[in-house]
Coordinates of C-alpha atoms and ligand atoms in Angstrom, one line a residue:
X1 CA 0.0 0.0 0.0
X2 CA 1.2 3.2 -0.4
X3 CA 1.0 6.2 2.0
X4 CA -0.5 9.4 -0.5
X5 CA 1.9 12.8 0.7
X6 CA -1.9 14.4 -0.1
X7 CA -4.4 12.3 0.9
X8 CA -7.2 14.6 1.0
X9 CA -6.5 16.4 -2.4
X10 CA -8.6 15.4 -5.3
X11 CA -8.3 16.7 -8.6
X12 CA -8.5 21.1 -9.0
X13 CA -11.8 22.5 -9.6
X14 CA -10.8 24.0 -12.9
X15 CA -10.4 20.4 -14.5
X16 CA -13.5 19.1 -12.6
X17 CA -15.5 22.0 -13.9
X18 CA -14.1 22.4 -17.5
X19 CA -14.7 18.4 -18.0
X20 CA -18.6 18.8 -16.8
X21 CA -18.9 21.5 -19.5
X22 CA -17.7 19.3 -22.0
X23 CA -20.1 16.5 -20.9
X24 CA -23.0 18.8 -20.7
X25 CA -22.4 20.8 -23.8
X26 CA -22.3 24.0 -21.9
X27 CA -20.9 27.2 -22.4
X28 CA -17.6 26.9 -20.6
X29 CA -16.6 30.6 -18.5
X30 CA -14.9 28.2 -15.9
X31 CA -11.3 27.5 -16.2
X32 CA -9.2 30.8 -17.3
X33 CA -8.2 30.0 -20.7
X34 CA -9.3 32.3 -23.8
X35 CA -11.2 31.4 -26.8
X36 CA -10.4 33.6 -29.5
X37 CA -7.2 33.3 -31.5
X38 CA -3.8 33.5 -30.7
X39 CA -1.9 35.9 -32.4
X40 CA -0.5 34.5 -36.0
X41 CA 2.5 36.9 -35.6
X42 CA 3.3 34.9 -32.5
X43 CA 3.0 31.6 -34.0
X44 CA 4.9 32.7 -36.6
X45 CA 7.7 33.3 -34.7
X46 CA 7.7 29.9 -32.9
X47 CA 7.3 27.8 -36.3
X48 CA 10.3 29.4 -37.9
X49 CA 12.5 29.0 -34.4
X50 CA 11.9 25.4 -35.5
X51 CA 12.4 25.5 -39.0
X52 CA 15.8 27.2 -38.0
X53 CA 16.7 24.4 -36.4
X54 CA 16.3 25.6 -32.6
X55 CA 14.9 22.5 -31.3
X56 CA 17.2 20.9 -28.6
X57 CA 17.7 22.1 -25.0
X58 CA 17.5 25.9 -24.3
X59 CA 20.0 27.1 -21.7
X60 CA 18.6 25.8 -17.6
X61 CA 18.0 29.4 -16.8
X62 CA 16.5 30.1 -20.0
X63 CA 17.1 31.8 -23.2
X64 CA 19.6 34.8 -22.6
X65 CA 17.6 36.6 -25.8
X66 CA 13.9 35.8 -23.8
X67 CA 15.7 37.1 -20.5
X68 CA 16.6 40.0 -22.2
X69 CA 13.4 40.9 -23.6
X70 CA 12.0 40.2 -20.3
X71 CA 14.5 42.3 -19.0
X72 CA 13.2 45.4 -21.0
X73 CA 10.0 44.5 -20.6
X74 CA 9.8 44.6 -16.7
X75 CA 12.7 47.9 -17.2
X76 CA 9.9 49.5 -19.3
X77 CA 7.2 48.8 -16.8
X78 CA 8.6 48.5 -13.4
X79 CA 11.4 50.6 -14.2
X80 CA 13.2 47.1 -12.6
X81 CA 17.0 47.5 -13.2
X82 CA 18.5 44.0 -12.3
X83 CA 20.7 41.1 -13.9
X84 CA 19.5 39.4 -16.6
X85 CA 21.9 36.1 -15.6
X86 CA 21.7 36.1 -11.9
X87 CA 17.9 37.3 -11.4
X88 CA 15.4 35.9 -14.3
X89 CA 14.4 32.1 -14.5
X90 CA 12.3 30.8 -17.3
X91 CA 10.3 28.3 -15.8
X92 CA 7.3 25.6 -17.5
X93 CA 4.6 28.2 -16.7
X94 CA 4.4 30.2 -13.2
X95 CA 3.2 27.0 -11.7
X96 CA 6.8 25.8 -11.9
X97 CA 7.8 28.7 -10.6
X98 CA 5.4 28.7 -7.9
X99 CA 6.6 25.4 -7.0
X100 CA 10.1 26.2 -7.2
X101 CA 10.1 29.2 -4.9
X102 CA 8.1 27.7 -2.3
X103 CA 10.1 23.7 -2.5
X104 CA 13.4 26.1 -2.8
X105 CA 13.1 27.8 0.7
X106 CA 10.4 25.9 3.0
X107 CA 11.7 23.1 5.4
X108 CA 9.7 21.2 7.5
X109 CA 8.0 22.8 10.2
X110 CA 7.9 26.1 8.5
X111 CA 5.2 28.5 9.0
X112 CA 3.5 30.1 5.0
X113 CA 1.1 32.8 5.0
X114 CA -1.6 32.1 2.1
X115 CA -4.3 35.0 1.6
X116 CA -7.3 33.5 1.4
X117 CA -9.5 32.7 -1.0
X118 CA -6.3 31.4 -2.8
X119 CA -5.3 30.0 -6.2
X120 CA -4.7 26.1 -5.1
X121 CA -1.7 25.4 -6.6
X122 CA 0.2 27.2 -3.1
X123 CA -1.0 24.7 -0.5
X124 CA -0.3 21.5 -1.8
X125 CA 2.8 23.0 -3.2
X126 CA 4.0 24.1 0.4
X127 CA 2.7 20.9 1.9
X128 CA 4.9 18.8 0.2
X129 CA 7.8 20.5 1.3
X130 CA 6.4 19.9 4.9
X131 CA 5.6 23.4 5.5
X132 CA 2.6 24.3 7.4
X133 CA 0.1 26.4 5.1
X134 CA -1.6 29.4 7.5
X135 CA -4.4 31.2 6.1
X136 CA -5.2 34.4 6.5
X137 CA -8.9 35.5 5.1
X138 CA -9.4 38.7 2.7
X139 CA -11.7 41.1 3.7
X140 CA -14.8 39.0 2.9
X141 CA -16.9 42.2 1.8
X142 CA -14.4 43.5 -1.3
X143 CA -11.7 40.9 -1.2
X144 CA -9.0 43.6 0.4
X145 CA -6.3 43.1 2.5
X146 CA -6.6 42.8 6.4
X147 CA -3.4 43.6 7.9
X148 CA -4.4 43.3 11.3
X149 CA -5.0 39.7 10.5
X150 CA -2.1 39.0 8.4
X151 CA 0.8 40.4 11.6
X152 CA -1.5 38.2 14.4
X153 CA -1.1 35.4 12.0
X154 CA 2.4 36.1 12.1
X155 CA 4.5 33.4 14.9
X156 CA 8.7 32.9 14.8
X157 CA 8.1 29.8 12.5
X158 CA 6.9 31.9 9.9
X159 CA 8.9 32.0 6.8
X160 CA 6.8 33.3 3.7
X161 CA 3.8 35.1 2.7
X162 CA 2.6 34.5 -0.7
X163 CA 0.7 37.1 -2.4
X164 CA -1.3 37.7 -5.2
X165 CA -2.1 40.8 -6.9
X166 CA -4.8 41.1 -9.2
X167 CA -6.3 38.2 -7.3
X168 CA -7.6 35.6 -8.9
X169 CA -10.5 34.1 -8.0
X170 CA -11.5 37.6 -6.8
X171 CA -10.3 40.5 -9.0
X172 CA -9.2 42.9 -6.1
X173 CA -6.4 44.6 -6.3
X174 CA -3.4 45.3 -3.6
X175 CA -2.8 49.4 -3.5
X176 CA 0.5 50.8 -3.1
X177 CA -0.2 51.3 1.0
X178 CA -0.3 47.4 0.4
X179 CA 2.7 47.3 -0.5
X180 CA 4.1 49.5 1.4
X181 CA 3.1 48.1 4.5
X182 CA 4.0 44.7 3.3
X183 CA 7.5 45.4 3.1
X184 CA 7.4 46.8 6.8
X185 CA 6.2 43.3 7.6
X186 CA 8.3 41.7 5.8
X187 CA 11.7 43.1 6.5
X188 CA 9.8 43.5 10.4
X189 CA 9.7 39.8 10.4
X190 CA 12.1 38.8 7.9
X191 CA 9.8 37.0 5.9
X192 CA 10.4 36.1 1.6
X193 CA 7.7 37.2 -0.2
X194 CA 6.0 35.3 -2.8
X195 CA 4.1 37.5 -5.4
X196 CA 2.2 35.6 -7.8
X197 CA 1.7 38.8 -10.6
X198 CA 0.6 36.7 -13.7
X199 CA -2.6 39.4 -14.2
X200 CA 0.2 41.9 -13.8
X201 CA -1.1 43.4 -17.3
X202 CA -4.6 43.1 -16.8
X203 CA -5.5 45.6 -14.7
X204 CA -8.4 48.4 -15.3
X205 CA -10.0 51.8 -14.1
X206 CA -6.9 53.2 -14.9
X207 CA -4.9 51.4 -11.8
X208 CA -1.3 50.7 -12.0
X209 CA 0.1 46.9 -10.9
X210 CA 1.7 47.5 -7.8
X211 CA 5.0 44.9 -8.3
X212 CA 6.8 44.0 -5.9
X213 CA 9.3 45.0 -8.3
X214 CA 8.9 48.6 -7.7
X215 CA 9.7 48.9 -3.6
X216 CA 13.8 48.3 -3.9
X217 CA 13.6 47.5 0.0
X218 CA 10.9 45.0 -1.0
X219 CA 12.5 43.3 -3.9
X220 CA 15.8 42.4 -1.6
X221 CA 13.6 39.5 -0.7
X222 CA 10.9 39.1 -3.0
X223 CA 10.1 36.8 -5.9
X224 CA 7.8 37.7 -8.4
X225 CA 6.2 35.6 -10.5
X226 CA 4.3 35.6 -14.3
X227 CA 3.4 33.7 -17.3
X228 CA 3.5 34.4 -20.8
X229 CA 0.2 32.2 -20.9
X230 CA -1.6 35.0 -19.2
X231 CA -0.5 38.0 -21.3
X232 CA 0.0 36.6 -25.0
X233 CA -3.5 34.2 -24.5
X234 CA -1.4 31.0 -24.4
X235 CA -2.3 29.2 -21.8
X236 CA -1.5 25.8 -23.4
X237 CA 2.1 27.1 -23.8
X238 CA 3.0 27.0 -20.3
X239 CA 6.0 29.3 -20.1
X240 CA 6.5 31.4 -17.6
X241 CA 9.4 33.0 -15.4
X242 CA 10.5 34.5 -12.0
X243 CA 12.3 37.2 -11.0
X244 CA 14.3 36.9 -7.7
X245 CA 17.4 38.5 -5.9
X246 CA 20.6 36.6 -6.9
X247 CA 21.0 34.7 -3.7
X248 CA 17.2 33.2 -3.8
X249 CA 17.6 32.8 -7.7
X250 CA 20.8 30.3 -7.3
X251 CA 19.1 28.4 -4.7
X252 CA 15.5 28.5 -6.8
X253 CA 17.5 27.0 -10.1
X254 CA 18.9 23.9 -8.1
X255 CA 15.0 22.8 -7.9
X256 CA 14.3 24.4 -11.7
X257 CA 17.1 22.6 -12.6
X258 CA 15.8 19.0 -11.1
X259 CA 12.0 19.4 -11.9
X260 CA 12.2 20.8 -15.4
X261 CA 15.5 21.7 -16.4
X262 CA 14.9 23.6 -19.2
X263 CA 11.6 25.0 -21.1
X264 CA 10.8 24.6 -24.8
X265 CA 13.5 26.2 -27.4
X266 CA 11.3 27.2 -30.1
X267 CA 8.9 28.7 -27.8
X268 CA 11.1 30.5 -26.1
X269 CA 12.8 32.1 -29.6
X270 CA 8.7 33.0 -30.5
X271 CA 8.0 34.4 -27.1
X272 CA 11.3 36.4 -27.0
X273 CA 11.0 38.6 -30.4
X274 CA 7.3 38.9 -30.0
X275 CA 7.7 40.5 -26.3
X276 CA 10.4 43.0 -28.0
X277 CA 7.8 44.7 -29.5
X278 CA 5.8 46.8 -26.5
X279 CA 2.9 47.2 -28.7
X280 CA 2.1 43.4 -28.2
X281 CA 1.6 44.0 -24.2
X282 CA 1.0 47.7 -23.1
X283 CA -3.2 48.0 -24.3
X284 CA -3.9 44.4 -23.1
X285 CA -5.8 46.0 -20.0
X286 CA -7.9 48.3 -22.5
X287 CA -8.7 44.9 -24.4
X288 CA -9.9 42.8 -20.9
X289 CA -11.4 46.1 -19.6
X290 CA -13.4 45.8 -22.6
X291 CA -14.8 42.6 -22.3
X292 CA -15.1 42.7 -18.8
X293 CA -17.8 46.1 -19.3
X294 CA -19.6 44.3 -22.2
X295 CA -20.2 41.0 -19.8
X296 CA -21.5 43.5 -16.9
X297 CA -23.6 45.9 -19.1
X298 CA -24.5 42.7 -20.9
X299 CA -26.0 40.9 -17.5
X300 CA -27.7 44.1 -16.0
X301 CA -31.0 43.2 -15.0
X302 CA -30.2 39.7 -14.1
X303 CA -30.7 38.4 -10.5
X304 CA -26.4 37.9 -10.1
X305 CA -25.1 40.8 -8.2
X306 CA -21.3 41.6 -9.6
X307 CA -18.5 42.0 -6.9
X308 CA -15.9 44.9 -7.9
X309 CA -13.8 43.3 -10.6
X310 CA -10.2 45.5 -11.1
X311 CA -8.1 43.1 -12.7
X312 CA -7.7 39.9 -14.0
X313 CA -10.0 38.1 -16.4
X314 CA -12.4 37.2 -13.4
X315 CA -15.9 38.5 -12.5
X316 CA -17.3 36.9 -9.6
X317 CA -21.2 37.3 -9.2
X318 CA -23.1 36.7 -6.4
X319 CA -26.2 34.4 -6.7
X320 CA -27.6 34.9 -3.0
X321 CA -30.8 36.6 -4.2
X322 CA -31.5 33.3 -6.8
X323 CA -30.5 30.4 -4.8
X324 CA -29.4 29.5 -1.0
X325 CA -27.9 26.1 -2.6
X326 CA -23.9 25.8 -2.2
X327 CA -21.3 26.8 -4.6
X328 CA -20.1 23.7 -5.9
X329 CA -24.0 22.6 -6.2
X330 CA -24.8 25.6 -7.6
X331 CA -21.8 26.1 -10.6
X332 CA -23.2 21.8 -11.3
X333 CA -26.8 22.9 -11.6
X334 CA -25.9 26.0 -14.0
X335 CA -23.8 23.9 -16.4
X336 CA -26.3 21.1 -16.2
X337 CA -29.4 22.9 -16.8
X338 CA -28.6 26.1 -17.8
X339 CA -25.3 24.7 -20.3
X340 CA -23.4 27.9 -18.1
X341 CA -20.4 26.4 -16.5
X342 CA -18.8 28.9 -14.3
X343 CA -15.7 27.8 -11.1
X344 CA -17.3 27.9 -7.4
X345 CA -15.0 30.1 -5.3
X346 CA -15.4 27.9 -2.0
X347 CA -12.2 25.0 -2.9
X348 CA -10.1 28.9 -3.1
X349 CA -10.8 28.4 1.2
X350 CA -9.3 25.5 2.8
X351 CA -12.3 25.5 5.3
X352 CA -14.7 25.2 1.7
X353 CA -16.5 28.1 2.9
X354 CA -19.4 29.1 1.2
X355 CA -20.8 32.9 0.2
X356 CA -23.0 32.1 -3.0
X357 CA -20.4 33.1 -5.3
X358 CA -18.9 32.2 -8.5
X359 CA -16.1 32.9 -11.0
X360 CA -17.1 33.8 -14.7
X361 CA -14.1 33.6 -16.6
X362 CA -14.7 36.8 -19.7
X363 CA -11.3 36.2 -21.1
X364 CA -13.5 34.8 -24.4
X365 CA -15.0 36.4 -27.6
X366 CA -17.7 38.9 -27.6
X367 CA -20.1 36.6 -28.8
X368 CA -19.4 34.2 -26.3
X369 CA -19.9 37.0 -23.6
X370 CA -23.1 37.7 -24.7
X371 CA -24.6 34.4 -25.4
X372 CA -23.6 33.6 -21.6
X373 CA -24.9 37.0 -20.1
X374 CA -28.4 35.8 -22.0
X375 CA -28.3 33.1 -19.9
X376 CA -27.2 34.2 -16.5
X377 CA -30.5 36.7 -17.3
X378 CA -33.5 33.8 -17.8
X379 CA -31.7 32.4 -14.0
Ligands
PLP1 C1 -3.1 33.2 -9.8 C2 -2.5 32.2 -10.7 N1 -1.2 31.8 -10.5 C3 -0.6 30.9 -11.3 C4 -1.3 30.4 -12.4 C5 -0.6 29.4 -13.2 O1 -0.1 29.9 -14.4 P1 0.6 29.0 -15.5 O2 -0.5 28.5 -16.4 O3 1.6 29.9 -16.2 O4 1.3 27.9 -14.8 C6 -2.6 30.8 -12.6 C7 -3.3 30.2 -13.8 O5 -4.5 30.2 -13.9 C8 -3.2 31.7 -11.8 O6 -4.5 32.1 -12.0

């Protein structure tokens, strides 16, 4: 027999959800993943790194040319001024680097802040490593910060806090007093920071992502992840990277090295000319704002009540004045009888908690945003 490391962990909600659409023929706002084309200029660039022969093992780190471009990018954006050799890591998608991080620097025993509701890759991810996951809950009325909560939460066995800004499931937001007072806290108790930014370029109401990048203090022991799925609608790619101090990067590439070694050549030759040109990332909020005003104007009049949505391609809409049934009942009656299949928000919560919510994924063509606002209106 063997002993599971996770007995209680099943498979995520977002592959439980996306296969019931499938099955039911529904319209399928669950998972995050777009539905409208990827760019052929991007595609373009990957097919003729392969026809050009760049099709064995890239470099462990990555690319130098994709680290560069990365480089410029995050100069450009963040005004971030670092080493291209010593501080970037491509990684397979920021769930690598997620992993990495968190299996690089937690022993057993060790204490990890996770704001709650959470994206579930951290838990299992720190568990493994023998850390002790310790939630601290989000303002439950608009998904901010509660930093009263987060220092209580705070003991001598804590290590990490791992943040996430714009928040996925909720769409919130951290402000610059955020960050400000985070990297009090941290340096306070001299914890690494974590900071999950793969919305970084999705942001709206003319807000500005709030990297951790930005606070120099901050970044002395910060990692900041993103993914290329996220911003160039590749999802399927799975290439990410982190950004992290020399002294956490060297010890973050022995477990890179070990779990993935290196990512895919010809994608990162595709993704590295096609990030060279600014014009491919810096409207991509104006595009999600977009679609994220067309799904609310479209659903006006229905019984869901939107929460604020400020980032991310996210909108979470409360059903409390249609239905008292749970979350996870609730998303599995939509996309059975209503062919709507949308993520509960409750497996974000390791106590499951419930608050008749759920997560409509918008990143998808206009069409598709209305035809699913025409239903959420007959519910
Ligand atoms: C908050 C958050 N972090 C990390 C990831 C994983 O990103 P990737 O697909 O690049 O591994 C996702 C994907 O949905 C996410 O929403």
């Amino acid at each position: 027999m063997i002993k599971s490391k996770l007995p209680d962990i099943g498979t995520t909600i977002f592959t439980v959800m996306s296969k019931m659409a499938d099955e039911a023929g529904a319209l399928n706002l669950s998972q995050g993943f777009p539905d409208f084309e990827v760019s052929r200029e991007l595609i373009a660039h990957v097919s003729n790194a392969m026809k050009q022969g760049h099709n064995q093992y890239a470099p462990m780190p990555g690319l130098l040319f994709l680290r560069k471009s990365i480089a410029n990018s995050l100069k450009d954006t963040y005004n971030w001024n670092g080493d291209i050799v010593t501080e970037i890591t491509v990684t397979g998608g920021a769930t690598e680097a997620l992993y990495s991080c968190i299996t690089a620097f937690i022993h057993p025993g060790d204490e990890v802040l996770i704001i709650e509701p959470a994206y579930d890759s951290y838990i299992p991810a720190v568990r493994l490593s023998g850390g002790v996951p310790v939630p601290v809950q989000l303002n439950p009325e608009n998904f901010s910060v509660q930093w009263n909560n987060v220092e209580e939460a705070i003991t001598e066995k804590t290590k990490m806090i791992i943040i996430n800004s714009p928040h996925n499931p909720t769409g919130s937001v951290w402000s610059k007093t955020d960050l400000i007072k985070l990297e009090q806290v941290a340096i306070e108790r001299n914890l690494l920071v974590l900071s999950d930014e793969v919305y970084d370029r999705i942001i709206f109401d003319g807000l500005q992502h709030e990297s951790v990048l930005r606070f120099p203090e901050l970044r002395k022991r910060s990692m900041a992840v993103f993914s290329f799925g996220k911003t160039f609608h590749v999802t399927g790619w799975k290439v990410g990277y982190v950004v992290a101090p020399d002294y956490l990067t060297s010890e973050i590439r022995k477990v890179h090295q070990f779990l993935n070694f290196s990512v895919n050549t010809p994608i990162q030759y595709g993704l590295a000319t096609y990030l060279a040109d600014i014009n491919h990332y810096q409207n991509l909020h104006i595009f999600y704002e977009k679609k994220r005003d067309l799904f609310l104007k479209r659903i006006t009049g229905s019984r869901f009540k939107p929460v604020k949505c400020s980032g991310t391609y996210f909108q979470l809409l409360s059903y409390a004045a249609i239905s008292d049934k749970d979350e996870r009942t609730m998303a599995e009656y939509l996309t059975k009888e209503y062919k709507i299949a949308s993520i509960p928000v409750s497996p974000f919560y390791s106590d499951q908690r419930n608050n008749n919510i759920l997560r409509f994924c918008f990143a998808k063509k206009d069409e598709t945003i209305k035809k699913a606002a025409k239903i959420l209106c007959r519910i």
